[in-house]
CSV table of C-alpha atoms in Angstrom, one decimal:
chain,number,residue,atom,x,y,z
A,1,UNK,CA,0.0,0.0,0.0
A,2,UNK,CA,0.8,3.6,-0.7
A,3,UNK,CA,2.1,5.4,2.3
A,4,UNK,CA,2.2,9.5,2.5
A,5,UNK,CA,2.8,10.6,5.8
A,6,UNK,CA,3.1,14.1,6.9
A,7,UNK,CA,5.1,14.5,9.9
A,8,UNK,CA,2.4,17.0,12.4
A,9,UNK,CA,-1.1,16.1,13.0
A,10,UNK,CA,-1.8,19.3,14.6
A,11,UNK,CA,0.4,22.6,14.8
A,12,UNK,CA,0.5,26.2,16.2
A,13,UNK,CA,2.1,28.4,15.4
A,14,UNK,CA,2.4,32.4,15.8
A,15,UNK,CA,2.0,35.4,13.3
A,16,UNK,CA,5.1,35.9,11.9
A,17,UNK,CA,6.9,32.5,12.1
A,18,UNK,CA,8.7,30.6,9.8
A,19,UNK,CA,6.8,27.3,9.4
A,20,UNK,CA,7.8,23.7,8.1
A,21,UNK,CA,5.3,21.3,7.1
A,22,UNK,CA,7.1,17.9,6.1
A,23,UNK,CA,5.4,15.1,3.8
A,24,UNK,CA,7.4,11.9,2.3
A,25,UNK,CA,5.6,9.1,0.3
A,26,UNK,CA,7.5,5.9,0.1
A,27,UNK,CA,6.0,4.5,-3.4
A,28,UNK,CA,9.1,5.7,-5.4
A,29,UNK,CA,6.7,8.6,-6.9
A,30,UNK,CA,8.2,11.5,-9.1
A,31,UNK,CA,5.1,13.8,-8.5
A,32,UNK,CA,4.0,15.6,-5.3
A,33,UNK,CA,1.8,18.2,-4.2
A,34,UNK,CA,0.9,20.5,-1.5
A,35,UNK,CA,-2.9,21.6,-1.1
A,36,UNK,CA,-4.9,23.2,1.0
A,37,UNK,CA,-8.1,22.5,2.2
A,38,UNK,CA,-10.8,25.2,3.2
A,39,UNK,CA,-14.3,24.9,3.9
A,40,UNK,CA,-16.2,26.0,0.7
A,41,UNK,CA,-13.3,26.6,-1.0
A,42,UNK,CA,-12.3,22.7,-1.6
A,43,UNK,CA,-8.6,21.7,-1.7
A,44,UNK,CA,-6.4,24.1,-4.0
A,45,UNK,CA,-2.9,23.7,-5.2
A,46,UNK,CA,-0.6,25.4,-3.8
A,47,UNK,CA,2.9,23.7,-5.2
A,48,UNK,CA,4.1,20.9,-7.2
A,49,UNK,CA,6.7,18.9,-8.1
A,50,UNK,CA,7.7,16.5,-10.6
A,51,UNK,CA,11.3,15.8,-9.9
A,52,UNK,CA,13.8,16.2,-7.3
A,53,UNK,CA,14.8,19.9,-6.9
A,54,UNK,CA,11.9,21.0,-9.6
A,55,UNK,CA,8.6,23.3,-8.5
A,56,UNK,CA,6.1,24.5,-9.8
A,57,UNK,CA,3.5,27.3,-8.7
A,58,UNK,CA,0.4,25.6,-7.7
A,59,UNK,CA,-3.1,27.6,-8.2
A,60,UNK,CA,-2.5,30.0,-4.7
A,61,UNK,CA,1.5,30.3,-4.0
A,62,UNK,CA,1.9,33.4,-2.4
A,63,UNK,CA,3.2,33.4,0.9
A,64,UNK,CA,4.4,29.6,0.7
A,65,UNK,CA,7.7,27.8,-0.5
A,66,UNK,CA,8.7,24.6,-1.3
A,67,UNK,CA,12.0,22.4,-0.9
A,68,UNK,CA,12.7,18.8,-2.8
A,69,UNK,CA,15.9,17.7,-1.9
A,70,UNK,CA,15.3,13.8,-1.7
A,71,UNK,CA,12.8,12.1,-4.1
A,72,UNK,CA,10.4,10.9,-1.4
A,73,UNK,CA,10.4,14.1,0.3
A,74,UNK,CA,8.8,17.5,0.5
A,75,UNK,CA,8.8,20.6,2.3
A,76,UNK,CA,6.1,23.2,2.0
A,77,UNK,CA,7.2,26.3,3.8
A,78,UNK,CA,5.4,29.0,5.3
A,79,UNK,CA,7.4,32.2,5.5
A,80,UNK,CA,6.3,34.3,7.5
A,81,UNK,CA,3.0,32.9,8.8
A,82,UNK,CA,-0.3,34.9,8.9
A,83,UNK,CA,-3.6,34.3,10.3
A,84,UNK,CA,-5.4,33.8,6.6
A,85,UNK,CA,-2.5,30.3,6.2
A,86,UNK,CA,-4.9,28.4,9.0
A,87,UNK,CA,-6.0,25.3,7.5
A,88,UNK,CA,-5.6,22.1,6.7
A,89,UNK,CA,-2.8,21.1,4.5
A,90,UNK,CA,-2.6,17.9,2.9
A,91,UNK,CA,0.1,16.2,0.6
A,92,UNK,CA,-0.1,13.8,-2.3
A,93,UNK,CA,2.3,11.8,-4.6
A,94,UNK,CA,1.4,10.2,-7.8
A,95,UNK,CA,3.7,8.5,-10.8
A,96,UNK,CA,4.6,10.3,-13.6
A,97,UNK,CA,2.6,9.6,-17.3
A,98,UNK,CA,6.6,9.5,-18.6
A,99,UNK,CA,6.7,6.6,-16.8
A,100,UNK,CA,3.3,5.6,-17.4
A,101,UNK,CA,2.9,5.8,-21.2
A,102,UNK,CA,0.7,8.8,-22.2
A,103,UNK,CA,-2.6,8.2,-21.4
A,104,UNK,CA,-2.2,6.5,-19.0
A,105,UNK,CA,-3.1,8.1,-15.7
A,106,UNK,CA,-2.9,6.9,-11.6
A,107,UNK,CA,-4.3,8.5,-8.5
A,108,UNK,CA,-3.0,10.9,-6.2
A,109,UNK,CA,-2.6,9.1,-2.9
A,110,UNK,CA,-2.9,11.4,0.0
A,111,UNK,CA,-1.8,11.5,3.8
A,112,UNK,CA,-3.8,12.7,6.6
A,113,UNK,CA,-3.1,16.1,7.1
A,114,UNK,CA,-1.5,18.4,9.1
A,115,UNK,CA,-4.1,21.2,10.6
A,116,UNK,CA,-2.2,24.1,11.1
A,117,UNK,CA,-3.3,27.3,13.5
A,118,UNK,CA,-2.1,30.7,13.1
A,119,UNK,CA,-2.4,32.5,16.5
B,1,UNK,CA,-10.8,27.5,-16.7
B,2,UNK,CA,-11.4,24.1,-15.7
B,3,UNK,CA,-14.4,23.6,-13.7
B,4,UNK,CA,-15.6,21.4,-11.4
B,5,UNK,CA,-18.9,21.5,-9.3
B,6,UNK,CA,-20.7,18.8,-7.2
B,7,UNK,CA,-24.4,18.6,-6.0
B,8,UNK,CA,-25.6,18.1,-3.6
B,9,UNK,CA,-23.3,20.1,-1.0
B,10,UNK,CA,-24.7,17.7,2.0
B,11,UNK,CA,-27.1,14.8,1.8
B,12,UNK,CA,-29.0,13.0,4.5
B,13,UNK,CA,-29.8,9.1,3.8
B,14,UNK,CA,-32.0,6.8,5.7
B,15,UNK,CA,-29.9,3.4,6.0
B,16,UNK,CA,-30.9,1.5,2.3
B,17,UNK,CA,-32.0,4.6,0.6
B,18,UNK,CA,-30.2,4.6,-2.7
B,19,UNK,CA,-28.6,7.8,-3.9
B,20,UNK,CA,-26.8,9.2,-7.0
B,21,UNK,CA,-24.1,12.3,-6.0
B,22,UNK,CA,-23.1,14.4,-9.2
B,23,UNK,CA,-20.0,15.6,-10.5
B,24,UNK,CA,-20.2,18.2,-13.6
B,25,UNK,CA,-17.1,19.1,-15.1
B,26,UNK,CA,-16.0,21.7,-18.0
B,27,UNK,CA,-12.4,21.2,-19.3
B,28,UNK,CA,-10.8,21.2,-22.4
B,29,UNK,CA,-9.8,17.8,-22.8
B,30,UNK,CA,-10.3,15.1,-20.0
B,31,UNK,CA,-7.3,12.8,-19.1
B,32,UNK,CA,-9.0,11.4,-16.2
B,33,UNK,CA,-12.1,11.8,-13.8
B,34,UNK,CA,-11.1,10.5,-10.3
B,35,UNK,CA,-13.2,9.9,-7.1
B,36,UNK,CA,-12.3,9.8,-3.4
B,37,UNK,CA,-14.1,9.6,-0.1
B,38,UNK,CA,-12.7,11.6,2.8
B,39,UNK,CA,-13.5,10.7,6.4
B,40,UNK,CA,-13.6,13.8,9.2
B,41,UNK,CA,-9.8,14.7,10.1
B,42,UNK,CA,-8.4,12.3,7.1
B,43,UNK,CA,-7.0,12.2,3.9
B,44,UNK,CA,-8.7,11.6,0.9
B,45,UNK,CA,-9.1,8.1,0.1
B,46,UNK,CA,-9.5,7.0,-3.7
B,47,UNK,CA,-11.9,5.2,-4.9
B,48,UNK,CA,-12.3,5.3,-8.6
B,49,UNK,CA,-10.7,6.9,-11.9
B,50,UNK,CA,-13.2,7.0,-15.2
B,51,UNK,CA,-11.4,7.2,-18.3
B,52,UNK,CA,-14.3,8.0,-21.2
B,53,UNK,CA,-18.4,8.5,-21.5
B,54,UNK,CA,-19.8,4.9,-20.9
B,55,UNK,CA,-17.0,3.5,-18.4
B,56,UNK,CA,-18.5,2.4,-15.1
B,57,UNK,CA,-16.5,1.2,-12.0
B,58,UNK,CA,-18.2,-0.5,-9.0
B,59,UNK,CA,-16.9,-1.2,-5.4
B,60,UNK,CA,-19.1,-3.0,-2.6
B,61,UNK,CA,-22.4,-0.5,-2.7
B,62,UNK,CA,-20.7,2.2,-5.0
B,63,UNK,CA,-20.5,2.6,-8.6
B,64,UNK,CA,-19.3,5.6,-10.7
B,65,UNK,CA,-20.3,6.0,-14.3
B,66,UNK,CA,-19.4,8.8,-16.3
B,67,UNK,CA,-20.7,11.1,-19.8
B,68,UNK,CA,-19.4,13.7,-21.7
B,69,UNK,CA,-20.0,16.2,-18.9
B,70,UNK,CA,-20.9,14.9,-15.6
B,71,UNK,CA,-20.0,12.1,-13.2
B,72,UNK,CA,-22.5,10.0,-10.9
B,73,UNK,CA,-21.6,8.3,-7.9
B,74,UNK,CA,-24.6,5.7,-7.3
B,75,UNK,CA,-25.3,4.5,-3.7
B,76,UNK,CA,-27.3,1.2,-3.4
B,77,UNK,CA,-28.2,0.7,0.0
B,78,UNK,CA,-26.3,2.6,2.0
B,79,UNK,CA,-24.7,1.8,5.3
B,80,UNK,CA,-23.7,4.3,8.2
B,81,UNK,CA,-20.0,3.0,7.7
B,82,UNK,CA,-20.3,5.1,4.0
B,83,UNK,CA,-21.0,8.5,5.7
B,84,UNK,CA,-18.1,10.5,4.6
B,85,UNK,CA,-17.6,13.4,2.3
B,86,UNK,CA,-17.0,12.4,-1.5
B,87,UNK,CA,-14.5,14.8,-3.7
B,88,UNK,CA,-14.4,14.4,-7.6
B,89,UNK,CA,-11.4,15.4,-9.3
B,90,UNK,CA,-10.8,16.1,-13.0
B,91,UNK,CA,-7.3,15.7,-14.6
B,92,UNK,CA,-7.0,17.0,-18.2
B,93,UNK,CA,-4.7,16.6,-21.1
B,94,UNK,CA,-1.9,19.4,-20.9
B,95,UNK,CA,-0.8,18.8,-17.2
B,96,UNK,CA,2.2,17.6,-18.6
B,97,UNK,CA,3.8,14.7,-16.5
B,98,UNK,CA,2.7,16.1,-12.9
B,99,UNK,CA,-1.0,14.9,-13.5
B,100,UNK,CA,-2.2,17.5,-11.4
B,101,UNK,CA,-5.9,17.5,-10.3
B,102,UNK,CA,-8.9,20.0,-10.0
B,103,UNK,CA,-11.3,19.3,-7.2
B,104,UNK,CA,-14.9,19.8,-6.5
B,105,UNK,CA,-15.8,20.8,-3.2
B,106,UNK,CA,-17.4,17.7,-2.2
B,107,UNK,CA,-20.8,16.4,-1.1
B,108,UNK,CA,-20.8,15.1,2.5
B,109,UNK,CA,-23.0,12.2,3.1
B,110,UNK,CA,-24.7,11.3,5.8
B,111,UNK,CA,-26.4,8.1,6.5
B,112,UNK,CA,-28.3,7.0,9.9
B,113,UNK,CA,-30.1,4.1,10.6
């Protein structure tokens, strides 16, 4: 079975910190993601990334970073926290359709979450 | 813009009172229409990826079918064990390798005896 695991179940934090949420997937996966999940708003993207060391801007980056040093891991990064970043944050893996065959697609597989306050 | 809605936002069920949730969906090219149930303070879980109009997928009292614009999930008989919220998610063809994914904001489910 898949396995994501994201290292906080629960944080706080204050306004103003620098904040590290840490997720690694052990299913040899080229593709992860951060989102985060709002009521109403569903989850959004926030980063990607599709090889070690590469990122991409997600749908709502602003105010987050991210760090892929190992292939199994990544780092989403708050950088100076603020009260409006209090959510739930979730990360995924998935294979990439290189390694696939185009079209050819597989599920994201998800950990549980880390719920982060902003005090 | 690639859009996803889902409907109903919330739905009550009496225990073995069949149900269809609905997933509508406007991209430009679909790669993949995927389903997952997410249980209060989890992940979501996945359940099901429909590739083309006609394709159905069934697990235990859920099946997914899916057209050329919309998505059902069909309950048959519900249980209390299947109250959970249930997130669609399109992928379409120019997300390169990183398949990313568009959600819907769910429909939570709620079944009682």
């Amino acid at each position: 079975d898949v396995k994501v695991t994201q290292s906080s179940r629960y944080l706080v934090k204050r306004t103003g910190e620098k904040v590290f949420l840490e997720c690694v997937q052990d299913m040899d996966h080229e593709n992860m993601f951060w989102y985060r999940q709002d009521p109403g708003l569903g989850l959004r993207l926030i980063y990607f990334s599709y090889d070690v060391k590469m990122k991409e801007k997600g749908d709502i980056p602003e105010g987050y970073s991210v760090s892929r040093e190992k292939k199994e891991r990544f780092s989403l990064i708050l950088e100076s926290a603020s009260t409006n970043q209090t959510s739930m944050y979730l990360c995924a893996s998935s294979f990439s359709t290189v390694r696939l065959g185009q079209g050819i697609t597989q599920p994201q597989h998800f950990g549980d979450g880390t719920r982060l306050s902003i005090l | 813009e690639d859009q996803v809605t889902q409907s109903p936002e919330a739905l009550r069920l009496q225990e073995g009172e069949s149900s269809s949730l609905n997933c509508s969906y406007t991209v430009s090219g679909l790669r993949g229409l995927f389903w997952y149930r997410q249980d209060p303070g989890k992940g979501p879980e996945f359940l099901f990826t429909l590739y083309s109009a006609g394709e159905e997928k069934e697990k235990e009292r859920l099946k997914a079918t899916l057209t050329k614009k919309e998505s059902f999930l069909h309950i048959t008989a519900p249980k209390p064990e299947d109250s959970a919220t249930y997130l669609c998610a399109v992928q379409v063809v120019d997300t390169g390798t990183a398949s990313k994914l568009t959600f819907g904001t769910g429909t939570r489910l709620q079944v009682t005896l």
